[in-house]
Amino acid sequence: MVSFVNALLYGVGGIVMAGMALLVAFQEKLVYVPVLPGLTKSYSITPSRLRLIYEDVWLRSSDGVRLHAWFIKLFPDCRGPTILFFQENAGNIAHRLEMVRIMLQRLHCNVFMLSYRGYGESDGYPSQHGITRDAQAALEHLSQRTDIDTTRIVVFGRSLGGAVGAVLTKNNPDKVAALILENTFTSILDMAGVLLPFLKWFIGGSGSKGPRILNFLVRSPWSTIDVVGEIKQPILFLSGLQDEMVPPSHMQMLYAKAAARNKHCKFVEFPTGMHMDTWLAGGDQYWRSIQEFLAEHVRKKKESETSGNDNGILSL
């Protein structure tokens, strides 16, 4: 009996040590994937390939890292909403251009696409602390532009980008008009058990049943579940029910946490949507859901109001 207990303890200890080794050595490579297998770090195409009007934007994060972005307009003097788009963890902004092309047409908006540090043409190495700074730099840039309506800046984040966008939105209630989250996880702590099931007993978020003794090793926890409940702006949740990467239950938990304090939350499900193609699988319903959300919460002020006649009337 004693030998069995010893063997069990050694086995558990071995799992813990293996988990610690994996986390210490490979966690950044699991969370951040700037280069897809078989491709290079550089952009495969630029917006001009799709005949989009754009400018290259170079920024400096608050810690001095040089960042690259594309600012894409529907047409030169477009005063519609400006979408600050944060991508998933893998690849770069060039891989999202086809979706953005359709976004411009369907939403009549501008789109600002930021390359996180270490991605695309941006310098540095990705980390939660660093990417949070990068997102803030992008927002500060947009807030200072004179060619857009700065009262209509909407943050849109997909997967990892949703975690980035949630933090930015919470920290800037006076600069971000609304938030859109698509297929976003509750936290990297919870995702560790999804990607590496044997770790779920040792790593997890606040709802985890395990001892969570390895949480301290996670350098990029991205705990969206702890952030979303503090956001005051309207939030649209877009969930693909066939998501093969992030369990759809994560989006449901995020919505429940946010809606408990925020009356301006809306949840939309897409039965055939997977992690990367919900925008495509959702078809007209996907874009119509966003259009309705923007029409309700990111409305344009009438000229009479913006010119000083504050009559409190808004127009779409």
Short mmCIF file of C-alpha atoms in Angstrom, two decimals, residues 35-201:
data_model
loop_
_atom_site.label_atom_id
_atom_site.label_comp_id
_atom_site.label_asym_id
_atom_site.label_seq_id
_atom_site.Cartn_x
_atom_site.Cartn_y
_atom_site.Cartn_z
CA VAL A 35 4.65 33.46 -38.08
CA LEU A 36 2.41 30.71 -39.42
CA PRO A 37 4.11 27.43 -40.42
CA GLY A 38 5.53 27.64 -43.92
CA LEU A 39 5.15 31.44 -44.13
CA THR A 40 7.37 34.40 -43.35
CA LYS A 41 6.91 37.20 -40.82
CA SER A 42 6.43 39.80 -43.57
CA TYR A 43 3.06 40.71 -45.08
CA SER A 44 1.96 38.50 -47.95
CA ILE A 45 -0.17 41.31 -49.40
CA THR A 46 -0.97 44.95 -48.63
CA PRO A 47 -4.33 46.77 -48.80
CA SER A 48 -3.43 48.13 -52.23
CA ARG A 49 -3.66 44.59 -53.58
CA LEU A 50 -7.37 44.74 -52.76
CA ARG A 51 -7.63 48.33 -54.06
CA LEU A 52 -8.22 49.74 -50.60
CA ILE A 53 -7.42 53.33 -49.62
CA TYR A 54 -4.87 53.18 -46.80
CA GLU A 55 -1.85 54.67 -45.14
CA ASP A 56 1.07 53.08 -43.36
CA VAL A 57 1.17 54.30 -39.77
CA TRP A 58 4.23 54.09 -37.56
CA LEU A 59 3.80 54.43 -33.82
CA ARG A 60 5.91 54.32 -30.67
CA SER A 61 4.59 52.41 -27.70
CA SER A 62 5.10 54.04 -24.31
CA ASP A 63 8.16 51.84 -23.73
CA GLY A 64 9.72 52.91 -27.03
CA VAL A 65 8.87 49.91 -29.23
CA ARG A 66 8.30 50.83 -32.88
CA LEU A 67 4.94 49.61 -34.17
CA HIS A 68 3.36 49.37 -37.60
CA ALA A 69 -0.31 49.67 -38.53
CA TRP A 70 -2.58 50.15 -41.52
CA PHE A 71 -5.30 52.80 -41.45
CA ILE A 72 -7.84 51.85 -44.11
CA LYS A 73 -10.67 54.12 -45.23
CA LEU A 74 -13.82 53.35 -47.14
CA PHE A 75 -13.26 56.63 -49.00
CA PRO A 76 -10.98 59.63 -48.27
CA ASP A 77 -13.44 61.74 -46.24
CA CYS A 78 -15.35 58.91 -44.56
CA ARG A 79 -16.73 60.10 -41.20
CA GLY A 80 -18.38 56.83 -40.24
CA PRO A 81 -17.32 54.77 -37.23
CA THR A 82 -13.65 53.86 -36.95
CA ILE A 83 -13.01 50.22 -36.01
CA LEU A 84 -9.83 49.60 -34.04
CA PHE A 85 -9.26 45.94 -34.93
CA PHE A 86 -7.20 43.52 -32.84
CA GLN A 87 -6.42 40.20 -34.48
CA GLU A 88 -6.11 36.65 -33.20
CA ASN A 89 -2.80 35.25 -31.90
CA ALA A 90 -1.54 33.68 -35.15
CA GLY A 91 -0.30 35.28 -38.36
CA ASN A 92 -0.42 39.00 -39.09
CA ILE A 93 -2.82 41.71 -40.20
CA ALA A 94 -2.38 40.87 -43.90
CA HIS A 95 -4.22 37.60 -43.29
CA ARG A 96 -7.31 39.58 -42.21
CA LEU A 97 -7.53 41.91 -45.20
CA GLU A 98 -10.29 40.07 -47.05
CA MET A 99 -12.51 40.23 -43.97
CA VAL A 100 -11.68 43.91 -43.52
CA ARG A 101 -12.52 44.64 -47.16
CA ILE A 102 -16.03 43.30 -46.59
CA MET A 103 -16.24 45.09 -43.23
CA LEU A 104 -15.63 48.43 -44.95
CA GLN A 105 -18.39 47.79 -47.45
CA ARG A 106 -20.97 46.46 -45.01
CA LEU A 107 -20.37 48.84 -42.10
CA HIS A 108 -19.34 52.00 -44.02
CA CYS A 109 -16.48 52.53 -41.62
CA ASN A 110 -12.75 53.09 -41.34
CA VAL A 111 -10.52 50.31 -39.98
CA PHE A 112 -7.27 50.67 -38.05
CA MET A 113 -5.27 47.42 -38.06
CA LEU A 114 -2.44 47.26 -35.53
CA SER A 115 0.47 44.84 -35.71
CA TYR A 116 1.29 43.80 -32.17
CA ARG A 117 4.95 44.00 -31.17
CA GLY A 118 6.79 41.10 -32.76
CA TYR A 119 4.14 40.75 -35.48
CA GLY A 120 4.36 41.89 -39.10
CA GLU A 121 6.66 44.91 -39.40
CA SER A 122 6.49 45.86 -35.72
CA ASP A 123 9.61 45.53 -33.59
CA GLY A 124 9.97 43.82 -30.25
CA TYR A 125 8.67 40.61 -28.72
CA PRO A 126 5.05 39.93 -27.72
CA SER A 127 3.91 39.87 -24.09
CA GLN A 128 0.74 40.83 -22.27
CA HIS A 129 2.29 43.92 -20.73
CA GLY A 130 3.77 45.00 -24.06
CA ILE A 131 0.70 44.40 -26.21
CA THR A 132 -1.43 46.32 -23.70
CA ARG A 133 0.91 49.28 -24.27
CA ASP A 134 0.69 48.79 -28.03
CA ALA A 135 -3.11 48.93 -27.99
CA GLN A 136 -3.03 52.12 -25.95
CA ALA A 137 -0.63 53.71 -28.44
CA ALA A 138 -3.00 52.86 -31.30
CA LEU A 139 -5.95 54.41 -29.48
CA GLU A 140 -4.00 57.55 -28.62
CA HIS A 141 -3.10 57.92 -32.29
CA LEU A 142 -6.73 57.63 -33.40
CA SER A 143 -7.94 60.00 -30.68
CA GLN A 144 -5.63 62.71 -32.03
CA ARG A 145 -6.61 62.42 -35.68
CA THR A 146 -8.64 65.22 -37.24
CA ASP A 147 -9.92 63.26 -40.25
CA ILE A 148 -12.23 60.93 -38.29
CA ASP A 149 -15.07 61.27 -35.82
CA THR A 150 -13.19 60.50 -32.60
CA THR A 151 -16.45 60.03 -30.69
CA ARG A 152 -17.15 56.91 -32.79
CA ILE A 153 -14.11 54.74 -32.14
CA VAL A 154 -15.17 51.10 -31.72
CA VAL A 155 -12.81 48.38 -30.50
CA PHE A 156 -13.21 45.01 -32.25
CA GLY A 157 -11.24 42.03 -30.95
CA ARG A 158 -11.27 38.40 -32.07
CA SER A 159 -9.88 35.62 -29.84
CA LEU A 160 -6.66 37.03 -28.29
CA GLY A 161 -7.66 40.38 -29.79
CA GLY A 162 -10.79 40.32 -27.66
CA ALA A 163 -8.68 40.06 -24.52
CA VAL A 164 -6.57 42.98 -25.75
CA GLY A 165 -9.63 45.01 -26.67
CA ALA A 166 -11.39 44.38 -23.37
CA VAL A 167 -8.48 45.79 -21.38
CA LEU A 168 -8.21 48.82 -23.65
CA THR A 169 -11.95 49.52 -23.48
CA LYS A 170 -12.05 49.26 -19.69
CA ASN A 171 -9.09 51.61 -19.34
CA ASN A 172 -10.52 54.24 -21.72
CA PRO A 173 -14.22 54.82 -21.05
CA ASP A 174 -13.99 58.34 -22.48
CA LYS A 175 -12.26 57.36 -25.74
CA VAL A 176 -13.88 54.06 -26.76
CA ALA A 177 -17.55 54.20 -27.75
CA ALA A 178 -18.24 50.45 -27.80
CA LEU A 179 -16.63 47.01 -27.82
CA ILE A 180 -17.16 43.97 -30.07
CA LEU A 181 -15.84 40.59 -28.89
CA GLU A 182 -15.70 37.55 -31.16
CA ASN A 183 -14.76 34.01 -30.05
CA THR A 184 -12.78 35.28 -27.07
CA PHE A 185 -11.59 33.16 -24.14
CA THR A 186 -12.26 33.78 -20.46
CA SER A 187 -8.52 33.64 -19.72
CA ILE A 188 -5.31 31.99 -20.84
CA LEU A 189 -5.36 30.21 -17.47
CA ASP A 190 -8.58 28.48 -18.53
CA MET A 191 -7.28 27.86 -22.06
CA ALA A 192 -4.22 26.05 -20.71
CA GLY A 193 -6.47 23.18 -19.66
CA VAL A 194 -8.15 23.20 -23.07
CA LEU A 195 -4.90 23.04 -25.03
CA LEU A 196 -3.09 20.77 -22.57
CA PRO A 197 -5.81 18.84 -20.69
CA PHE A 198 -3.48 17.34 -18.08
CA LEU A 199 -2.75 20.89 -16.84
CA LYS A 200 -6.36 21.75 -15.98
CA TRP A 201 -5.90 20.46 -12.43
#
